Every structure is written in structure tokens, then in C-alpha cells.
Amino acid sequence: MKNKNSEEGEVVTAKPLEKRRLILKRALALFAKKGYEVTTVPEIATAADVGVGTIYRYFKSKNAIFNELYQSIITTLTLALRKYYPVTGTTKMRFDAIYKTGIRLIRHHVQEVYFINNHVFNDALDQTSVTAREDLAQFVRQFILDGQADGTFKKSDPDVLISILYGSLIFTIEFLLSTRQLKNVDLEKIFAELQESCWDAFAKK
């Protein structure tokens, strides 16, 4: 079965599409582990078991791979947060939804979130990537402003509270990576305590 490639306008088979996805997957693993700057196109080609020429057949540059990954992951995160956000719920209900969705996304997409965290303000981000990042930040910022407006949250700088929320969630990445081999770790209890502590940092006393 053939499909249209929306970027090139050429007809491609399912196999090339699968190869393109594989290149992105292998590039993600390298960017997450080594960083964007030091990862080379030949390394990506080797990891994907393709030639360097094949990489350039699908992507104009390493930067194009990087930004496609960044935009795709950020968009996935934003859509998930919006999907489970109870617009008509209380501020506490909305906070719980954001936090629990964040934990769920990290647990199921730890490599992707780790990649985003390591490159959140990378100079290689193009304008589309920056816009996607700001859309996510604005969603959380508006939630905080609404909580301050209804008197639930303290009147701190919204960006400070975003940093507290973000830092609390990002901590779980390193925690999950370091505890995968450990037994008898009550992850649910730990995440619940993190959520409660973060709420205490937000809530107006």
C-alpha cells in the first residue's frame, strides 16, 4: 500500500516510512544520552543501520531531525495535559490532573521527556519548536494565574511556581531511571508525596 509523503509530495511505500520512524527513534536515543551537539549524523546512521545518504534522503540536516523530535514530543505532552484537564473543576482538581498526567507521561515516555528536559532551551530550536514550547508553558501559566485569581494559590511570580512544578516532575525522571532495578520501592507512595508537597508550595496559607 502506498502513501503520500506530506513533506516531499512523493509517493513512498510503508517500508521507507518505517525507516524514517526508525531514524527518528535512534536519533532520539542518541540525543537523550549524549546530547544534540555531540551526536553526529554518521552515528545516527549507524544506530539506524542505514547509510549517511539515507539520512539526508529523509531529513535535510541533523537540526531537522532534532526539531521534528522536539515538536512531536512537546505537542504530545501538551495534548495529553489538555485532554485530561478538567476545565470546570476546582483549582485542586485541575492541579491534581496536571500533576498526575505529568507523572503518567514521564513513566511511559521517560526517554522522550528526558530529551526535552536536556534541550528545553537549546539554541538549535527553530521558531516552530519555540512556539510549541511556549504553548505548553502558557497553558500551565494560565492555570496558575487562574488559581491566583480565585485565591487558591499564593501571589508568587507564576514562572517561579512553574519552576517548582516542573522541577518536581522532572525529578521523577532521574528517580525512575535510578530505581528501575530496585525492588520494594513504593513508587505510588513517593509520587503521591511529591504531589502533596508541590501543592503545599502552591497553596495560599
CSV table of C-alpha atoms in Angstrom, one decimal:
chain,number,residue,atom,x,y,z
A,1,MET,CA,0.0,0.0,0.0
A,2,LYS,CA,1.3,3.5,-0.9
A,3,ASN,CA,1.0,6.7,0.9
A,4,LYS,CA,1.8,10.3,0.1
A,5,ASN,CA,4.8,11.9,1.9
A,6,SER,CA,3.4,15.2,3.0
A,7,GLU,CA,6.8,16.9,3.1
A,8,GLU,CA,8.2,15.8,-0.3
A,9,GLY,CA,5.0,15.2,-2.2
A,10,GLU,CA,6.4,11.9,-3.5
A,11,VAL,CA,4.8,8.5,-3.3
A,12,VAL,CA,6.5,6.3,-0.8
A,13,THR,CA,5.9,2.8,0.4
A,14,ALA,CA,5.3,1.7,4.0
A,15,LYS,CA,8.9,0.5,4.3
A,16,PRO,CA,10.5,3.9,3.8
A,17,LEU,CA,8.1,5.4,6.3
A,18,GLU,CA,9.1,2.7,8.8
A,19,LYS,CA,12.8,3.5,8.1
A,20,ARG,CA,12.1,7.2,8.7
A,21,ARG,CA,10.5,6.4,12.0
A,22,LEU,CA,13.5,4.2,12.9
A,23,ILE,CA,15.9,7.1,12.2
A,24,LEU,CA,13.9,9.4,14.5
A,25,LYS,CA,13.8,6.7,17.2
A,26,ARG,CA,17.6,6.1,17.1
A,27,ALA,CA,18.3,9.8,16.9
A,28,LEU,CA,16.2,10.3,20.0
A,29,ALA,CA,18.1,7.7,21.9
A,30,LEU,CA,21.4,9.4,21.0
A,31,PHE,CA,20.2,12.9,21.6
A,32,ALA,CA,18.9,11.9,25.0
A,33,LYS,CA,22.0,10.0,26.0
A,34,LYS,CA,24.8,12.1,24.5
A,35,GLY,CA,23.2,15.5,23.7
A,36,TYR,CA,22.3,17.1,20.4
A,37,GLU,CA,25.6,18.9,19.9
A,38,VAL,CA,28.0,16.0,20.1
A,39,THR,CA,25.8,13.5,18.2
A,40,THR,CA,26.8,13.1,14.6
A,41,VAL,CA,24.8,12.2,11.5
A,42,PRO,CA,27.1,9.1,10.9
A,43,GLU,CA,26.3,8.0,14.5
A,44,ILE,CA,22.6,8.2,13.8
A,45,ALA,CA,23.1,6.3,10.6
A,46,THR,CA,25.0,3.6,12.3
A,47,ALA,CA,22.4,3.3,15.1
A,48,ALA,CA,19.6,3.1,12.5
A,49,ASP,CA,21.6,0.6,10.3
A,50,VAL,CA,21.4,2.9,7.3
A,51,GLY,CA,23.8,4.9,5.2
A,52,VAL,CA,24.5,8.5,5.8
A,53,GLY,CA,23.0,9.3,2.4
A,54,THR,CA,19.7,7.7,3.5
A,55,ILE,CA,19.6,10.1,6.5
A,56,TYR,CA,19.7,13.0,4.1
A,57,ARG,CA,17.1,11.4,1.9
A,58,TYR,CA,14.6,11.8,4.7
A,59,PHE,CA,15.9,14.9,6.5
A,60,LYS,CA,17.7,18.0,5.3
A,61,SER,CA,20.0,18.1,8.4
A,62,LYS,CA,20.7,16.9,11.9
A,63,ASN,CA,18.9,20.0,13.0
A,64,ALA,CA,15.8,19.0,11.1
A,65,ILE,CA,15.7,15.6,12.9
A,66,PHE,CA,16.2,17.4,16.2
A,67,ASN,CA,13.4,19.9,15.7
A,68,GLU,CA,11.0,17.3,14.4
A,69,LEU,CA,11.5,15.2,17.5
A,70,TYR,CA,11.2,18.2,19.8
A,71,GLN,CA,8.0,19.4,18.2
A,72,SER,CA,6.4,16.0,18.2
A,73,ILE,CA,7.2,15.3,21.8
A,74,ILE,CA,6.1,18.7,23.1
A,75,THR,CA,2.9,18.5,21.1
A,76,THR,CA,2.2,15.1,22.6
A,77,LEU,CA,2.7,16.4,26.1
A,78,THR,CA,0.6,19.4,25.6
A,79,LEU,CA,-2.3,17.5,24.0
A,80,ALA,CA,-2.3,15.0,26.9
A,81,LEU,CA,-2.4,17.7,29.5
A,82,ARG,CA,-5.2,19.5,27.8
A,83,LYS,CA,-7.1,16.2,27.3
A,84,TYR,CA,-7.3,15.4,31.0
A,85,TYR,CA,-7.6,18.9,32.2
A,86,PRO,CA,-11.0,19.4,34.0
A,87,VAL,CA,-11.7,23.0,32.8
A,88,THR,CA,-14.8,23.3,35.0
A,89,GLY,CA,-13.2,21.6,38.0
A,90,THR,CA,-11.8,23.2,41.1
A,91,THR,CA,-8.3,24.5,41.2
A,92,LYS,CA,-7.3,21.5,43.3
A,93,MET,CA,-8.9,19.1,40.7
A,94,ARG,CA,-7.0,20.9,37.9
A,95,PHE,CA,-3.7,20.7,39.8
A,96,ASP,CA,-4.2,17.0,40.5
A,97,ALA,CA,-5.0,16.4,36.8
A,98,ILE,CA,-1.9,18.2,35.6
A,99,TYR,CA,0.4,16.5,38.1
A,100,LYS,CA,-0.9,13.0,37.6
A,101,THR,CA,-0.9,13.4,33.8
A,102,GLY,CA,2.7,14.6,34.1
A,103,ILE,CA,3.7,11.6,36.1
A,104,ARG,CA,2.0,9.2,33.8
A,105,LEU,CA,3.6,10.8,30.7
A,106,ILE,CA,7.1,10.6,32.3
A,107,ARG,CA,6.6,7.0,33.4
A,108,HIS,CA,5.5,5.9,29.9
A,109,HIS,CA,7.8,8.3,27.9
A,110,VAL,CA,10.8,8.7,30.1
A,111,GLN,CA,13.3,8.9,27.3
A,112,GLU,CA,11.2,11.5,25.4
A,113,VAL,CA,10.8,13.7,28.5
A,114,TYR,CA,14.4,13.3,29.4
A,115,PHE,CA,15.3,14.5,25.9
A,116,ILE,CA,13.0,17.6,26.2
A,117,ASN,CA,14.4,18.4,29.6
A,118,ASN,CA,18.0,18.3,28.4
A,119,HIS,CA,17.2,20.5,25.4
A,120,VAL,CA,14.4,22.7,26.5
A,121,PHE,CA,16.3,26.0,25.7
A,122,ASN,CA,18.7,24.7,23.1
A,123,ASP,CA,19.9,27.2,20.6
A,124,ALA,CA,19.2,24.7,17.8
A,125,LEU,CA,15.4,25.0,18.3
A,126,ASP,CA,13.7,26.7,15.4
A,127,GLN,CA,10.8,29.0,15.7
A,128,THR,CA,8.2,26.3,15.4
A,129,SER,CA,9.8,24.4,18.3
A,130,VAL,CA,10.0,27.5,20.4
A,131,THR,CA,6.3,28.3,19.7
A,132,ALA,CA,5.4,24.7,20.8
A,133,ARG,CA,7.4,25.1,24.0
A,134,GLU,CA,5.8,28.4,24.8
A,135,ASP,CA,2.3,27.0,24.1
A,136,LEU,CA,2.9,24.4,26.8
A,137,ALA,CA,4.3,26.9,29.2
A,138,GLN,CA,1.4,29.3,28.6
A,139,PHE,CA,-1.1,26.5,29.3
A,140,VAL,CA,0.5,25.9,32.7
A,141,ARG,CA,1.0,29.6,33.4
A,142,GLN,CA,-2.7,30.3,32.7
A,143,PHE,CA,-3.7,27.6,35.2
A,144,ILE,CA,-1.5,29.2,37.8
A,145,LEU,CA,-2.9,32.7,37.1
A,146,ASP,CA,-6.5,31.3,37.4
A,147,GLY,CA,-5.6,29.7,40.7
A,148,GLN,CA,-4.2,33.0,42.0
A,149,ALA,CA,-7.2,34.9,40.7
A,150,ASP,CA,-9.6,32.7,42.7
A,151,GLY,CA,-7.4,33.0,45.9
A,152,THR,CA,-6.2,29.4,45.9
A,153,PHE,CA,-2.6,30.0,45.1
A,154,LYS,CA,-0.1,32.4,46.7
A,155,LYS,CA,0.7,35.5,44.8
A,156,SER,CA,4.2,34.4,43.7
A,157,ASP,CA,5.6,35.0,40.3
A,158,PRO,CA,3.9,32.5,38.1
A,159,ASP,CA,7.2,31.5,36.5
A,160,VAL,CA,8.5,30.6,40.0
A,161,LEU,CA,5.6,28.3,40.6
A,162,ILE,CA,6.1,26.8,37.1
A,163,SER,CA,9.7,26.1,38.1
A,164,ILE,CA,8.6,24.3,41.3
A,165,LEU,CA,6.0,22.2,39.4
A,166,TYR,CA,8.4,21.4,36.6
A,167,GLY,CA,11.3,20.6,38.9
A,168,SER,CA,9.1,18.3,41.0
A,169,LEU,CA,8.0,16.4,37.9
A,170,ILE,CA,11.5,16.3,36.3
A,171,PHE,CA,12.9,14.8,39.5
A,172,THR,CA,10.9,11.7,38.7
A,173,ILE,CA,12.9,11.1,35.6
A,174,GLU,CA,16.2,10.6,37.4
A,175,PHE,CA,14.4,8.8,40.2
A,176,LEU,CA,12.7,6.3,37.7
A,177,LEU,CA,16.0,5.7,35.9
A,178,SER,CA,17.8,5.0,39.1
A,179,THR,CA,15.2,2.8,40.7
A,180,ARG,CA,14.3,0.5,37.7
A,181,GLN,CA,16.5,-2.2,39.1
A,182,LEU,CA,15.4,-1.8,42.7
A,183,LYS,CA,12.7,-3.9,44.4
A,184,ASN,CA,10.3,-2.9,47.1
A,185,VAL,CA,10.2,0.7,46.0
A,186,ASP,CA,6.7,2.1,46.6
A,187,LEU,CA,6.5,4.5,43.6
A,188,GLU,CA,2.9,5.4,44.0
A,189,LYS,CA,3.5,6.5,47.6
A,190,ILE,CA,6.5,8.5,46.6
A,191,PHE,CA,4.7,10.2,43.7
A,192,ALA,CA,1.7,11.0,46.0
A,193,GLU,CA,4.0,12.6,48.5
A,194,LEU,CA,5.7,14.7,45.8
A,195,GLN,CA,2.3,15.8,44.5
A,196,GLU,CA,1.2,16.8,48.0
A,197,SER,CA,4.5,18.7,48.7
A,198,CYS,CA,4.1,20.6,45.4
A,199,TRP,CA,0.6,21.5,46.2
A,200,ASP,CA,1.7,22.9,49.6
A,201,ALA,CA,4.2,25.0,47.8
A,202,PHE,CA,1.4,26.5,45.6
A,203,ALA,CA,-1.4,26.8,48.0
A,204,LYS,CA,-2.1,30.1,49.8
A,205,LYS,CA,-2.0,29.5,53.5
